[in-house]
PDB file of N, CA and C in Angstrom:
ATOM      1  N   UNK A 251      89.601 116.192 118.616  1.00 44.00           N
ATOM      2  CA  UNK A 251      90.153 115.139 118.494  1.00 44.00           C
ATOM      3  C   UNK A 251      91.408 114.742 119.407  1.00 44.00           C
ATOM      4  N   UNK A 252      91.979 113.676 119.751  1.00 49.00           N
ATOM      5  CA  UNK A 252      92.776 113.301 120.634  1.00 49.00           C
ATOM      6  C   UNK A 252      94.343 113.015 119.940  1.00 49.00           C
ATOM      7  N   UNK A 253      95.224 113.181 120.837  1.00 45.00           N
ATOM      8  CA  UNK A 253      96.304 112.908 119.899  1.00 45.00           C
ATOM      9  C   UNK A 253      96.458 111.539 119.694  1.00 45.00           C
ATOM     10  N   UNK A 254      95.995 110.432 120.338  1.00 48.00           N
ATOM     11  CA  UNK A 254      95.998 108.967 119.743  1.00 48.00           C
ATOM     12  C   UNK A 254      95.124 108.660 118.449  1.00 48.00           C
ATOM     13  N   UNK A 255      94.251 109.732 118.625  1.00 47.00           N
ATOM     14  CA  UNK A 255      93.324 109.774 117.105  1.00 47.00           C
ATOM     15  C   UNK A 255      94.141 110.272 116.308  1.00 47.00           C
ATOM     16  N   UNK A 256      94.650 111.010 116.273  1.00 44.00           N
ATOM     17  CA  UNK A 256      95.540 111.721 115.229  1.00 44.00           C
ATOM     18  C   UNK A 256      96.776 110.887 114.611  1.00 44.00           C
ATOM     19  N   UNK A 257      97.310 109.934 115.647  1.00 50.00           N
ATOM     20  CA  UNK A 257      98.600 109.450 115.549  1.00 50.00           C
ATOM     21  C   UNK A 257      98.290 108.162 114.965  1.00 50.00           C
ATOM     22  N   UNK A 258      97.060 107.328 114.743  1.00 59.00           N
ATOM     23  CA  UNK A 258      96.750 106.206 114.127  1.00 59.00           C
ATOM     24  C   UNK A 258      95.883 106.691 113.368  1.00 59.00           C
ATOM     25  N   UNK A 259      96.646 105.750 111.923  1.00 81.00           N
ATOM     26  CA  UNK A 259      95.865 105.980 110.896  1.00 81.00           C
ATOM     27  C   UNK A 259      96.120 104.544 110.080  1.00 81.00           C
ATOM     28  N   UNK A 260      94.877 104.211 109.129  1.00 83.00           N
ATOM     29  CA  UNK A 260      94.786 103.003 108.279  1.00 83.00           C
ATOM     30  C   UNK A 260      96.143 102.441 107.990  1.00 83.00           C
ATOM     31  N   UNK A 261      96.401 101.254 108.789  1.00 88.00           N
ATOM     32  CA  UNK A 261      97.754 100.393 108.169  1.00 88.00           C
ATOM     33  C   UNK A 261      97.406  99.035 108.417  1.00 88.00           C
ATOM     34  N   UNK A 262      96.984  98.433 107.256  1.00 92.00           N
ATOM     35  CA  UNK A 262      96.622  97.036 107.369  1.00 92.00           C
ATOM     36  C   UNK A 262      97.788  96.145 107.659  1.00 92.00           C
ATOM     37  N   UNK A 263      99.112  96.843 107.389  1.00 93.00           N
ATOM     38  CA  UNK A 263     100.178  96.093 107.857  1.00 93.00           C
ATOM     39  C   UNK A 263     100.139  95.545 109.185  1.00 93.00           C
ATOM     40  N   UNK A 264     100.052  96.302 109.853  1.00 92.00           N
ATOM     41  CA  UNK A 264     100.115  95.990 111.234  1.00 92.00           C
ATOM     42  C   UNK A 264      98.930  94.902 111.610  1.00 92.00           C
ATOM     43  N   UNK A 265      98.030  94.995 111.443  1.00 93.00           N
ATOM     44  CA  UNK A 265      96.927  94.029 111.484  1.00 93.00           C
ATOM     45  C   UNK A 265      97.427  92.866 110.952  1.00 93.00           C
ATOM     46  N   UNK A 266      97.932  92.592 109.499  1.00 95.00           N
ATOM     47  CA  UNK A 266      98.473  91.429 109.207  1.00 95.00           C
ATOM     48  C   UNK A 266      99.579  90.948 110.023  1.00 95.00           C
ATOM     49  N   UNK A 267     100.278  91.480 110.283  1.00 95.00           N
ATOM     50  CA  UNK A 267     101.645  90.703 111.300  1.00 95.00           C
ATOM     51  C   UNK A 267     101.249  90.755 112.483  1.00 95.00           C
ATOM     52  N   UNK A 268      99.908  91.422 113.201  1.00 93.00           N
ATOM     53  CA  UNK A 268      99.866  90.403 114.223  1.00 93.00           C
ATOM     54  C   UNK A 268      99.156  89.154 114.367  1.00 93.00           C
ATOM     55  N   UNK A 269      98.191  89.253 113.580  1.00 95.00           N
ATOM     56  CA  UNK A 269      97.650  88.168 112.948  1.00 95.00           C
ATOM     57  C   UNK A 269      98.275  86.719 112.485  1.00 95.00           C
ATOM     58  N   UNK A 270      99.563  86.840 111.879  1.00 95.00           N
ATOM     59  CA  UNK A 270     100.630  86.278 111.913  1.00 95.00           C
ATOM     60  C   UNK A 270     101.139  85.557 112.990  1.00 95.00           C
ATOM     61  N   UNK A 271     101.442  86.905 114.098  1.00 95.00           N
ATOM     62  CA  UNK A 271     102.331  86.184 114.762  1.00 95.00           C
ATOM     63  C   UNK A 271     101.318  85.698 116.256  1.00 95.00           C
ATOM     64  N   UNK A 272     100.352  85.939 116.110  1.00 94.00           N
ATOM     65  CA  UNK A 272      99.199  85.362 116.686  1.00 94.00           C
ATOM     66  C   UNK A 272      98.835  83.800 116.489  1.00 94.00           C
ATOM     67  N   UNK A 273      98.746  83.610 115.299  1.00 95.00           N
ATOM     68  CA  UNK A 273      98.487  82.174 114.420  1.00 95.00           C
ATOM     69  C   UNK A 273      99.876  81.383 114.494  1.00 95.00           C
ATOM     70  N   UNK A 274     101.321  82.255 114.892  1.00 96.00           N
ATOM     71  CA  UNK A 274     102.543  81.465 114.388  1.00 96.00           C
ATOM     72  C   UNK A 274     102.831  81.435 113.457  1.00 96.00           C
ATOM     73  N   UNK A 275     102.636  82.200 112.800  1.00 95.00           N
ATOM     74  CA  UNK A 275     102.849  81.852 110.967  1.00 95.00           C
ATOM     75  C   UNK A 275     103.999  83.295 110.434  1.00 95.00           C
ATOM     76  N   UNK A 276     104.850  82.221 109.772  1.00 94.00           N
ATOM     77  CA  UNK A 276     105.998  83.028 109.373  1.00 94.00           C
ATOM     78  C   UNK A 276     105.562  83.702 108.176  1.00 94.00           C
ATOM     79  N   UNK A 277     104.679  83.486 106.976  1.00 94.00           N
ATOM     80  CA  UNK A 277     104.866  84.467 106.074  1.00 94.00           C
ATOM     81  C   UNK A 277     103.140  84.775 105.727  1.00 94.00           C
ATOM     82  N   UNK A 278     103.047  85.796 104.861  1.00 95.00           N
ATOM     83  CA  UNK A 278     102.405  85.665 103.982  1.00 95.00           C
ATOM     84  C   UNK A 278     101.526  84.287 103.310  1.00 95.00           C
ATOM     85  N   UNK A 279     101.973  83.812 102.813  1.00 95.00           N
ATOM     86  CA  UNK A 279     101.533  82.729 102.034  1.00 95.00           C
ATOM     87  C   UNK A 279     100.647  81.360 103.012  1.00 95.00           C
ATOM     88  N   UNK A 280     101.407  81.506 104.109  1.00 96.00           N
ATOM     89  CA  UNK A 280     100.701  80.657 105.403  1.00 96.00           C
ATOM     90  C   UNK A 280      99.859  81.287 105.631  1.00 96.00           C
ATOM     91  N   UNK A 281      99.450  82.707 105.728  1.00 95.00           N
ATOM     92  CA  UNK A 281      98.572  83.488 106.399  1.00 95.00           C
ATOM     93  C   UNK A 281      97.248  83.415 105.386  1.00 95.00           C
ATOM     94  N   UNK A 282      97.673  82.986 103.982  1.00 94.00           N
ATOM     95  CA  UNK A 282      96.470  83.110 102.742  1.00 94.00           C
ATOM     96  C   UNK A 282      95.808  82.003 103.262  1.00 94.00           C
ATOM     97  N   UNK A 283      96.726  80.553 103.118  1.00 94.00           N
ATOM     98  CA  UNK A 283      96.411  79.341 103.349  1.00 94.00           C
ATOM     99  C   UNK A 283      95.248  79.067 104.606  1.00 94.00           C
ATOM    100  N   UNK A 284      95.893  79.913 105.722  1.00 94.00           N
ATOM    101  CA  UNK A 284      94.888  79.543 106.952  1.00 94.00           C
ATOM    102  C   UNK A 284      93.600  80.290 106.815  1.00 94.00           C
ATOM    103  N   UNK A 285      93.712  81.526 106.321  1.00 93.00           N
ATOM    104  CA  UNK A 285      92.349  82.311 105.970  1.00 93.00           C
ATOM    105  C   UNK A 285      91.404  81.705 104.596  1.00 93.00           C
ATOM    106  N   UNK A 286      92.015  80.952 104.093  1.00 92.00           N
ATOM    107  CA  UNK A 286      91.482  80.189 102.771  1.00 92.00           C
ATOM    108  C   UNK A 286      91.242  81.311 101.750  1.00 92.00           C
ATOM    109  N   UNK A 287      92.337  82.309 101.412  1.00 92.00           N
ATOM    110  CA  UNK A 287      92.153  83.280 100.666  1.00 92.00           C
ATOM    111  C   UNK A 287      93.409  82.865  99.609  1.00 92.00           C
ATOM    112  N   UNK A 288      93.287  83.545  98.195  1.00 93.00           N
ATOM    113  CA  UNK A 288      93.833  83.449  97.122  1.00 93.00           C
ATOM    114  C   UNK A 288      95.277  84.525  98.041  1.00 93.00           C
ATOM    115  N   UNK A 289      96.677  83.722  97.709  1.00 91.00           N
ATOM    116  CA  UNK A 289      97.839  84.611  98.210  1.00 91.00           C
ATOM    117  C   UNK A 289      98.277  85.914  97.675  1.00 91.00           C
ATOM    118  N   UNK A 290      97.551  86.267  96.282  1.00 95.00           N
ATOM    119  CA  UNK A 290      97.633  87.320  95.938  1.00 95.00           C
ATOM    120  C   UNK A 290      96.868  88.570  96.848  1.00 95.00           C
ATOM    121  N   UNK A 291      95.824  88.435  97.453  1.00 95.00           N
ATOM    122  CA  UNK A 291      94.891  88.946  98.179  1.00 95.00           C
ATOM    123  C   UNK A 291      95.494  89.938  99.364  1.00 95.00           C
ATOM    124  N   UNK A 292      96.607  89.038  99.958  1.00 95.00           N
ATOM    125  CA  UNK A 292      97.401  89.584 101.002  1.00 95.00           C
ATOM    126  C   UNK A 292      98.261  90.601 100.409  1.00 95.00           C
ATOM    127  N   UNK A 293      99.078  90.252  99.410  1.00 94.00           N
ATOM    128  CA  UNK A 293      99.941  91.268  98.703  1.00 94.00           C
ATOM    129  C   UNK A 293      99.444  92.539  98.375  1.00 94.00           C
ATOM    130  N   UNK A 294      97.962  92.285  97.834  1.00 95.00           N
ATOM    131  CA  UNK A 294      97.231  93.239  97.571  1.00 95.00           C
ATOM    132  C   UNK A 294      96.637  94.420  98.554  1.00 95.00           C
ATOM    133  N   UNK A 295      96.616  93.653  99.630  1.00 94.00           N
ATOM    134  CA  UNK A 295      96.194  94.723 100.522  1.00 94.00           C
ATOM    135  C   UNK A 295      97.378  95.454 101.243  1.00 94.00           C
ATOM    136  N   UNK A 296      98.698  94.503 101.538  1.00 94.00           N
ATOM    137  CA  UNK A 296      99.972  95.137 101.847  1.00 94.00           C
ATOM    138  C   UNK A 296     100.546  96.478 101.243  1.00 94.00           C
ATOM    139  N   UNK A 297     100.349  96.423  99.843  1.00 94.00           N
ATOM    140  CA  UNK A 297     100.460  97.411  98.594  1.00 94.00           C
ATOM    141  C   UNK A 297      99.167  98.340  98.722  1.00 94.00           C
ATOM    142  N   UNK A 298      98.172  98.461  99.562  1.00 90.00           N
ATOM    143  CA  UNK A 298      97.178  99.207  99.525  1.00 90.00           C
ATOM    144  C   UNK A 298      96.306  99.517  98.393  1.00 90.00           C
ATOM    145  N   UNK A 299      96.531  98.171  97.394  1.00 93.00           N
ATOM    146  CA  UNK A 299      95.315  98.199  96.301  1.00 93.00           C
ATOM    147  C   UNK A 299      94.320  97.709  97.047  1.00 93.00           C
ATOM    148  N   UNK A 300      94.318  97.064  98.160  1.00 92.00           N
ATOM    149  CA  UNK A 300      92.615  96.540  98.027  1.00 92.00           C
ATOM    150  C   UNK A 300      92.500  96.951  99.643  1.00 92.00           C
ATOM    151  N   UNK A 301      91.209  96.662 100.095  1.00 89.00           N
ATOM    152  CA  UNK A 301      91.002  97.087 101.743  1.00 89.00           C
ATOM    153  C   UNK A 301      90.561  95.805 102.192  1.00 89.00           C
ATOM    154  N   UNK A 302      90.544  95.886 103.574  1.00 91.00           N
ATOM    155  CA  UNK A 302      90.427  94.726 104.273  1.00 91.00           C
ATOM    156  C   UNK A 302      88.586  94.923 104.701  1.00 91.00           C
ATOM    157  N   UNK A 303      87.869  93.957 103.987  1.00 88.00           N
ATOM    158  CA  UNK A 303      86.459  94.045 103.976  1.00 88.00           C
ATOM    159  C   UNK A 303      86.242  93.159 105.521  1.00 88.00           C
ATOM    160  N   UNK A 304      84.709  93.319 105.693  1.00 88.00           N
ATOM    161  CA  UNK A 304      84.066  92.801 106.659  1.00 88.00           C
ATOM    162  C   UNK A 304      84.287  91.394 106.982  1.00 88.00           C
ATOM    163  N   UNK A 305      84.121  90.697 105.572  1.00 90.00           N
ATOM    164  CA  UNK A 305      84.229  89.284 105.753  1.00 90.00           C
ATOM    165  C   UNK A 305      85.681  88.750 105.772  1.00 90.00           C
ATOM    166  N   UNK A 306      86.744  89.435 105.837  1.00 92.00           N
ATOM    167  CA  UNK A 306      87.956  89.049 106.071  1.00 92.00           C
ATOM    168  C   UNK A 306      88.171  89.391 107.639  1.00 92.00           C
ATOM    169  N   UNK A 307      87.550  90.703 107.983  1.00 92.00           N
ATOM    170  CA  UNK A 307      87.467  90.375 109.544  1.00 92.00           C
ATOM    171  C   UNK A 307      86.965  89.482 110.219  1.00 92.00           C
ATOM    172  N   UNK A 308      85.817  88.919 109.844  1.00 93.00           N
ATOM    173  CA  UNK A 308      85.338  87.725 110.214  1.00 93.00           C
ATOM    174  C   UNK A 308      86.160  86.452 110.503  1.00 93.00           C
ATOM    175  N   UNK A 309      86.992  86.513 109.430  1.00 93.00           N
ATOM    176  CA  UNK A 309      88.175  85.329 109.266  1.00 93.00           C
ATOM    177  C   UNK A 309      88.881  85.335 109.977  1.00 93.00           C
ATOM    178  N   UNK A 310      89.573  86.660 110.132  1.00 94.00           N
ATOM    179  CA  UNK A 310      90.513  86.248 111.068  1.00 94.00           C
ATOM    180  C   UNK A 310      90.340  86.562 112.522  1.00 94.00           C
ATOM    181  N   UNK A 311      88.886  86.779 113.111  1.00 95.00           N
ATOM    182  CA  UNK A 311      88.543  86.712 113.983  1.00 95.00           C
ATOM    183  C   UNK A 311      88.284  85.175 114.158  1.00 95.00           C
ATOM    184  N   UNK A 312      87.541  84.152 113.626  1.00 93.00           N
ATOM    185  CA  UNK A 312      87.834  82.756 113.623  1.00 93.00           C
ATOM    186  C   UNK A 312      88.794  82.191 113.666  1.00 93.00           C
ATOM    187  N   UNK A 313      89.797  82.945 113.359  1.00 93.00           N
ATOM    188  CA  UNK A 313      91.009  81.821 112.910  1.00 93.00           C
ATOM    189  C   UNK A 313      91.797  82.648 114.196  1.00 93.00           C
ATOM    190  N   UNK A 314      91.762  83.669 115.020  1.00 93.00           N
ATOM    191  CA  UNK A 314      92.583  84.141 115.955  1.00 93.00           C
ATOM    192  C   UNK A 314      91.793  83.882 117.182  1.00 93.00           C
ATOM    193  N   UNK A 315      90.701  84.576 117.383  1.00 94.00           N
ATOM    194  CA  UNK A 315      89.898  84.620 118.822  1.00 94.00           C
ATOM    195  C   UNK A 315      90.008  85.945 118.908  1.00 94.00           C
ATOM    196  N   UNK A 316      90.684  87.346 118.346  1.00 93.00           N
ATOM    197  CA  UNK A 316      90.700  88.682 118.640  1.00 93.00           C
ATOM    198  C   UNK A 316      89.486  88.907 118.345  1.00 93.00           C
ATOM    199  N   UNK A 317      89.011  90.094 119.013  1.00 93.00           N
ATOM    200  CA  UNK A 317      87.387  90.649 118.816  1.00 93.00           C
ATOM    201  C   UNK A 317      87.731  91.352 117.461  1.00 93.00           C
ATOM    202  N   UNK A 318      86.498  91.552 116.888  1.00 91.00           N
ATOM    203  CA  UNK A 318      86.487  92.599 115.704  1.00 91.00           C
ATOM    204  C   UNK A 318      86.903  93.603 116.135  1.00 91.00           C
ATOM    205  N   UNK A 319      86.188  94.205 117.493  1.00 89.00           N
ATOM    206  CA  UNK A 319      86.878  95.528 117.633  1.00 89.00           C
ATOM    207  C   UNK A 319      88.513  95.846 117.944  1.00 89.00           C
ATOM    208  N   UNK A 320      88.906  94.919 118.095  1.00 92.00           N
ATOM    209  CA  UNK A 320      90.475  94.782 118.147  1.00 92.00           C
ATOM    210  C   UNK A 320      91.369  94.947 116.999  1.00 92.00           C
ATOM    211  N   UNK A 321      90.532  94.051 116.216  1.00 92.00           N
ATOM    212  CA  UNK A 321      91.417  93.615 115.061  1.00 92.00           C
ATOM    213  C   UNK A 321      90.860  95.088 113.966  1.00 92.00           C
ATOM    214  N   UNK A 322      89.955  96.081 114.417  1.00 90.00           N
ATOM    215  CA  UNK A 322      89.523  97.334 113.490  1.00 90.00           C
ATOM    216  C   UNK A 322      90.749  98.262 114.325  1.00 90.00           C
ATOM    217  N   UNK A 323      90.940  98.004 115.462  1.00 90.00           N
ATOM    218  CA  UNK A 323      91.961  99.142 116.074  1.00 90.00           C
ATOM    219  C   UNK A 323      93.174  98.811 115.726  1.00 90.00           C
ATOM    220  N   UNK A 324      93.572  97.786 115.222  1.00 90.00           N
ATOM    221  CA  UNK A 324      94.999  97.447 114.986  1.00 90.00           C
ATOM    222  C   UNK A 324      95.253  97.868 113.442  1.00 90.00           C
ATOM    223  N   UNK A 325      94.396  97.714 112.698  1.00 89.00           N
ATOM    224  CA  UNK A 325      94.293  98.191 111.297  1.00 89.00           C
ATOM    225  C   UNK A 325      93.942 100.034 111.338  1.00 89.00           C
ATOM    226  N   UNK A 326      93.759 100.305 112.396  1.00 87.00           N
ATOM    227  CA  UNK A 326      93.463 101.971 112.464  1.00 87.00           C
ATOM    228  C   UNK A 326      92.078 102.339 112.231  1.00 87.00           C
ATOM    229  N   UNK A 327      91.476 101.466 112.297  1.00 78.00           N
ATOM    230  CA  UNK A 327      89.952 102.057 112.053  1.00 78.00           C
ATOM    231  C   UNK A 327      89.300 102.521 113.332  1.00 78.00           C
ATOM    232  N   UNK A 328      89.017 103.888 113.219  1.00 70.00           N
ATOM    233  CA  UNK A 328      88.813 104.463 114.421  1.00 70.00           C
ATOM    234  C   UNK A 328      87.324 105.057 114.492  1.00 70.00           C
ATOM    235  N   UNK A 329      86.687 104.723 113.444  1.00 67.00           N
ATOM    236  CA  UNK A 329      85.172 104.581 113.339  1.00 67.00           C
ATOM    237  C   UNK A 329      84.128 104.242 114.786  1.00 67.00           C
ATOM    238  N   UNK A 330      83.297 104.643 115.328  1.00 63.00           N
ATOM    239  CA  UNK A 330      82.568 103.953 116.308  1.00 63.00           C
ATOM    240  C   UNK A 330      81.723 103.155 116.043  1.00 63.00           C
ATOM    241  N   UNK A 331      81.334 103.045 114.309  1.00 61.00           N
ATOM    242  CA  UNK A 331      80.073 102.076 113.865  1.00 61.00           C
ATOM    243  C   UNK A 331      80.406 101.679 112.413  1.00 61.00           C
ATOM    244  N   UNK A 332      80.697 101.002 112.071  1.00 57.00           N
ATOM    245  CA  UNK A 332      80.400 100.380 110.549  1.00 57.00           C
ATOM    246  C   UNK A 332      79.070 100.411 110.304  1.00 57.00           C
ATOM    247  N   UNK A 333      78.646 101.004 109.111  1.00 59.00           N
ATOM    248  CA  UNK A 333      77.474 100.893 108.255  1.00 59.00           C
ATOM    249  C   UNK A 333      77.449 100.519 106.822  1.00 59.00           C
ATOM    250  N   UNK A 334      76.807  99.404 106.847  1.00 60.00           N
ATOM    251  CA  UNK A 334      76.878  99.178 105.217  1.00 60.00           C
ATOM    252  C   UNK A 334      76.286 100.159 104.363  1.00 60.00           C
ATOM    253  N   UNK A 335      76.762 100.383 103.027  1.00 62.00           N
ATOM    254  CA  UNK A 335      76.347 101.304 102.185  1.00 62.00           C
ATOM    255  C   UNK A 335      74.938 100.470 101.213  1.00 62.00           C
ATOM    256  N   UNK A 336      74.168 100.308 101.778  1.00 65.00           N
ATOM    257  CA  UNK A 336      72.597  99.469 101.210  1.00 65.00           C
ATOM    258  C   UNK A 336      71.430 100.749 101.248  1.00 65.00           C
ATOM    259  N   UNK A 337      70.874 100.937 100.460  1.00 69.00           N
ATOM    260  CA  UNK A 337      69.692 101.381 100.517  1.00 69.00           C
ATOM    261  C   UNK A 337      68.474 100.599 100.475  1.00 69.00           C
ATOM    262  N   UNK A 338      68.096 100.894 101.781  1.00 65.00           N
ATOM    263  CA  UNK A 338      66.542  99.785 102.152  1.00 65.00           C
ATOM    264  C   UNK A 338      64.994 100.308 100.815  1.00 65.00           C
ATOM    265  N   UNK A 339      64.175  99.228 100.749  1.00 73.00           N
ATOM    266  CA  UNK A 339      63.109  99.900 100.269  1.00 73.00           C
ATOM    267  C   UNK A 339      62.138 100.273 101.219  1.00 73.00           C
ATOM    268  N   UNK A 340      61.831 101.823 100.681  1.00 73.00           N
ATOM    269  CA  UNK A 340      60.608 102.524 101.227  1.00 73.00           C
ATOM    270  C   UNK A 340      59.361 101.960 101.167  1.00 73.00           C
ATOM    271  N   UNK A 341      58.426 100.938 101.977  1.00 75.00           N
ATOM    272  CA  UNK A 341      57.245 100.493 101.778  1.00 75.00           C
ATOM    273  C   UNK A 341      56.430 101.857 101.464  1.00 75.00           C
ATOM    274  N   UNK A 342      55.662 101.440 100.505  1.00 74.00           N
ATOM    275  CA  UNK A 342      54.583 102.414  99.723  1.00 74.00           C
ATOM    276  C   UNK A 342      53.555 102.223 100.056  1.00 74.00           C
ATOM    277  N   UNK A 343      52.850 102.001 101.250  1.00 69.00           N
ATOM    278  CA  UNK A 343      51.269 101.765 101.812  1.00 69.00           C
ATOM    279  C   UNK A 343      50.650 100.337 101.613  1.00 69.00           C
ATOM    280  N   UNK A 344      49.409 100.615 101.024  1.00 61.00           N
ATOM    281  CA  UNK A 344      48.786  99.347 100.679  1.00 61.00           C
ATOM    282  C   UNK A 344      49.298  98.666  99.259  1.00 61.00           C
ATOM    283  N   UNK A 345      49.737  97.359  99.092  1.00 58.00           N
ATOM    284  CA  UNK A 345      50.358  96.956  98.116  1.00 58.00           C
ATOM    285  C   UNK A 345      49.028  96.468  97.392  1.00 58.00           C
ATOM    286  N   UNK A 346      47.796  96.470  97.891  1.00 57.00           N
ATOM    287  CA  UNK A 346      46.506  95.868  96.810  1.00 57.00           C
ATOM    288  C   UNK A 346      46.012  96.878  95.757  1.00 57.00           C
ATOM    289  N   UNK A 347      46.455  98.351  95.881  1.00 52.00           N
ATOM    290  CA  UNK A 347      46.267  99.395  95.215  1.00 52.00           C
ATOM    291  C   UNK A 347      46.391  98.931  93.402  1.00 52.00           C
TER     292      UNK A 347
END
């Protein structure tokens, strides 16, 4: 693991602060209005009670133009890929039996 990877950790506050600055907003209330989410969601994210999901990253991308990869980097997500936690059905041969 590189030194940069060791020092970066999950920090959604950095992401929220960057999005606020990019949009020229002064408060989390203004950010919640801009992203069309409930005000308490931003507070819960800042307090660590809620994580930033894929939908919110898309909304932030659409509002700011910042790439999804950059948004993930700003919040400290170092994973190379994001995979959904979904089980796909396995085909069971001929369905006519």
